[in-house]
Structures are given as C-alpha cells and as structure tokens.
XYZ file of N, CA and C in Angstrom:
216
model
N 85.583 151.736 69.287
C 85.523 150.389 69.773
C 84.540 150.319 70.936
N 83.669 149.322 70.902
C 82.651 149.172 71.944
C 83.278 148.581 73.209
N 82.797 149.015 74.378
C 83.348 148.459 75.626
C 82.942 146.988 75.798
N 83.836 146.216 76.390
C 83.584 144.797 76.627
C 82.749 144.627 77.892
N 81.812 143.691 77.898
C 81.018 143.467 79.106
C 81.890 142.857 80.216
N 81.518 143.142 81.459
C 82.271 142.618 82.595
C 81.965 141.143 82.836
N 80.773 140.735 82.519
C 80.365 139.350 82.720
C 80.144 138.716 81.357
N 80.818 137.617 81.141
C 80.655 136.893 79.892
C 79.918 135.595 80.216
N 78.770 135.412 79.613
C 77.965 134.219 79.852
C 78.309 133.188 78.789
N 78.766 132.024 79.265
C 79.126 130.950 78.349
C 78.159 129.790 78.559
N 77.718 129.146 77.495
C 76.860 127.976 77.672
C 77.654 126.843 78.326
N 76.984 126.123 79.206
C 77.654 125.054 79.930
C 76.748 123.827 79.962
N 77.342 122.667 79.754
C 76.565 121.428 79.782
C 76.046 121.183 81.188
N 74.819 120.683 81.274
C 74.276 120.346 82.586
C 73.298 119.193 82.450
N 73.019 118.590 83.582
C 72.046 117.510 83.650
C 71.151 117.803 84.829
N 69.901 118.159 84.559
C 68.930 118.503 85.608
C 69.480 119.564 86.549
N 70.031 120.603 86.006
C 70.564 121.767 86.717
C 71.859 121.472 87.469
N 72.482 120.320 87.244
C 73.776 120.016 87.848
C 74.844 120.114 86.771
N 75.641 121.140 86.838
C 76.738 121.286 85.894
C 77.950 120.527 86.424
N 78.905 120.208 85.568
C 80.111 119.527 86.050
C 80.833 120.325 87.138
N 80.810 121.630 87.029
C 81.463 122.465 88.037
C 80.792 122.294 89.405
N 79.452 122.295 89.431
C 78.735 122.106 90.699
C 79.004 120.727 91.284
N 79.064 119.720 90.428
C 79.309 118.358 90.903
C 80.698 118.258 91.521
N 81.719 118.792 90.851
C 83.079 118.716 91.378
C 83.241 119.544 92.643
N 82.548 120.667 92.735
C 82.655 121.491 93.937
C 81.972 120.846 95.136
N 80.946 120.059 94.908
C 80.236 119.441 96.031
C 80.694 118.015 96.314
N 81.593 117.461 95.517
C 82.032 116.077 95.713
C 82.854 115.916 96.984
N 83.775 116.819 97.258
C 84.620 116.685 98.446
C 83.814 116.809 99.740
N 82.944 117.813 99.887
C 82.135 117.850 101.112
C 81.220 116.633 101.251
N 80.672 116.151 100.153
C 79.807 114.968 100.223
C 80.603 113.746 100.667
N 81.811 113.586 100.154
C 82.653 112.465 100.569
C 83.050 112.593 102.033
N 83.347 113.805 102.470
C 83.712 114.026 103.871
C 82.565 113.654 104.792
N 81.361 114.102 104.468
C 80.197 113.766 105.297
C 79.906 112.271 105.255
N 80.121 111.628 104.109
C 79.901 110.193 104.009
C 80.861 109.402 104.885
N 82.135 109.789 104.884
C 83.118 109.124 105.743
C 82.766 109.354 107.204
N 82.399 110.579 107.554
C 82.013 110.893 108.932
C 80.806 110.057 109.364
N 79.810 109.937 108.499
C 78.614 109.154 108.834
C 78.954 107.673 108.989
N 79.827 107.153 108.134
C 80.222 105.752 108.237
C 80.987 105.451 109.512
N 81.928 106.324 109.874
C 82.690 106.129 111.108
C 81.776 106.232 112.317
N 80.850 107.178 112.286
C 79.905 107.324 113.394
C 79.026 106.086 113.526
N 78.550 105.557 112.412
C 77.713 104.354 112.457
C 78.491 103.168 113.025
N 79.756 103.023 112.618
C 80.563 101.931 113.170
C 80.818 102.121 114.658
N 81.027 103.351 115.080
C 81.245 103.619 116.502
C 79.998 103.281 117.314
N 78.835 103.676 116.820
C 77.585 103.425 117.538
C 77.279 101.922 117.562
N 77.563 101.235 116.466
C 77.243 99.810 116.365
C 78.388 98.897 116.799
N 79.439 99.451 117.392
C 80.611 98.633 117.717
C 80.346 97.605 118.805
N 79.290 97.740 119.580
C 78.976 96.758 120.617
C 78.072 95.634 120.123
N 77.617 95.704 118.902
C 76.775 94.650 118.335
C 77.691 93.506 117.890
N 77.469 92.287 118.403
C 78.381 91.178 118.087
C 78.529 90.896 116.590
N 77.461 91.011 115.831
C 77.537 90.741 114.399
C 78.439 91.753 113.697
N 78.359 93.015 114.097
C 79.214 94.053 113.509
C 80.665 93.805 113.902
N 80.889 93.425 115.165
C 82.255 93.117 115.606
C 82.851 91.981 114.785
N 82.073 90.919 114.611
C 82.583 89.719 113.949
C 82.764 89.923 112.448
N 81.780 90.514 111.782
C 81.803 90.593 110.322
C 82.511 91.822 109.769
N 82.515 92.920 110.500
C 83.064 94.162 109.947
C 84.350 94.565 110.654
N 84.252 94.831 111.941
C 85.376 95.429 112.653
C 86.572 94.489 112.766
N 86.340 93.198 112.960
C 87.470 92.273 113.107
C 88.185 92.023 111.781
N 87.614 92.435 110.662
C 88.241 92.243 109.353
C 88.997 93.467 108.857
N 89.117 94.498 109.680
C 89.883 95.687 109.299
C 91.368 95.353 109.428
N 92.164 95.601 108.386
C 93.589 95.276 108.471
C 94.280 96.044 109.602
N 95.229 95.401 110.250
C 96.104 95.934 111.300
C 95.402 96.162 112.632
N 94.211 96.704 112.664
C 93.541 96.999 113.935
C 92.381 96.052 114.216
N 92.128 95.109 113.353
C 91.012 94.184 113.529
C 91.170 93.260 114.719
N 92.431 93.024 115.147
C 92.662 92.154 116.306
C 92.039 92.719 117.571
N 91.863 94.021 117.634
C 91.282 94.657 118.820
C 89.842 94.185 119.047
N 89.109 93.930 117.961
C 87.698 93.560 118.061
C 87.452 92.074 117.837
N 88.477 91.247 117.867
C 88.279 89.813 117.635
C 87.280 89.249 118.633
N 86.331 88.474 118.126
C 85.316 87.837 118.963
C 85.748 86.400 119.193
N 85.834 86.012 120.450
C 86.215 84.640 120.781
C 85.048 83.709 120.470
N 85.345 82.649 119.755
C 84.320 81.663 119.413
C 84.055 80.786 120.635
N 82.810 80.700 121.045
C 82.470 79.837 122.177
C 82.131 78.440 121.658
N 82.646 77.435 122.336
C 82.446 76.058 121.873
C 81.176 75.458 122.416
C-alpha cells in the first residue's frame, strides 16, 4: 500500500483570488475596523451642527443628549 500524502490539495471556488474561506476570515476584522472608523468619524464631527441635528439627535435613547435647540 502506498503512503498517503500529508497535504491534500482540493480545488476550491474563487473569484479573483478571493476564496469563500478568505472572505469569511476577513469579514469580522473588516466589520470591526468599519465600526471603529464610523464611531471615530462621529466623534470628530460631533461639534458640527448639521451632524448633531441630522445624525446624532436621531439615535434612539441617547439622541436627547445632542438635541439642537431651534432658534426662532
């Protein structure tokens, strides 16, 4: 009986060198960095009145903190 190889190469579907395994392995870090970048952008832009009025004041439960008083 012939010895079995230690590494078995199996064909795997891919699209432009991205296999499903690579995509799933990199999805969580990409999502983490995306959330971090979004929170950082909101923190940096939190003093801009338009961001306060349109974005931050519409967040459920904590939006009251950034409510902009309408001037008459």
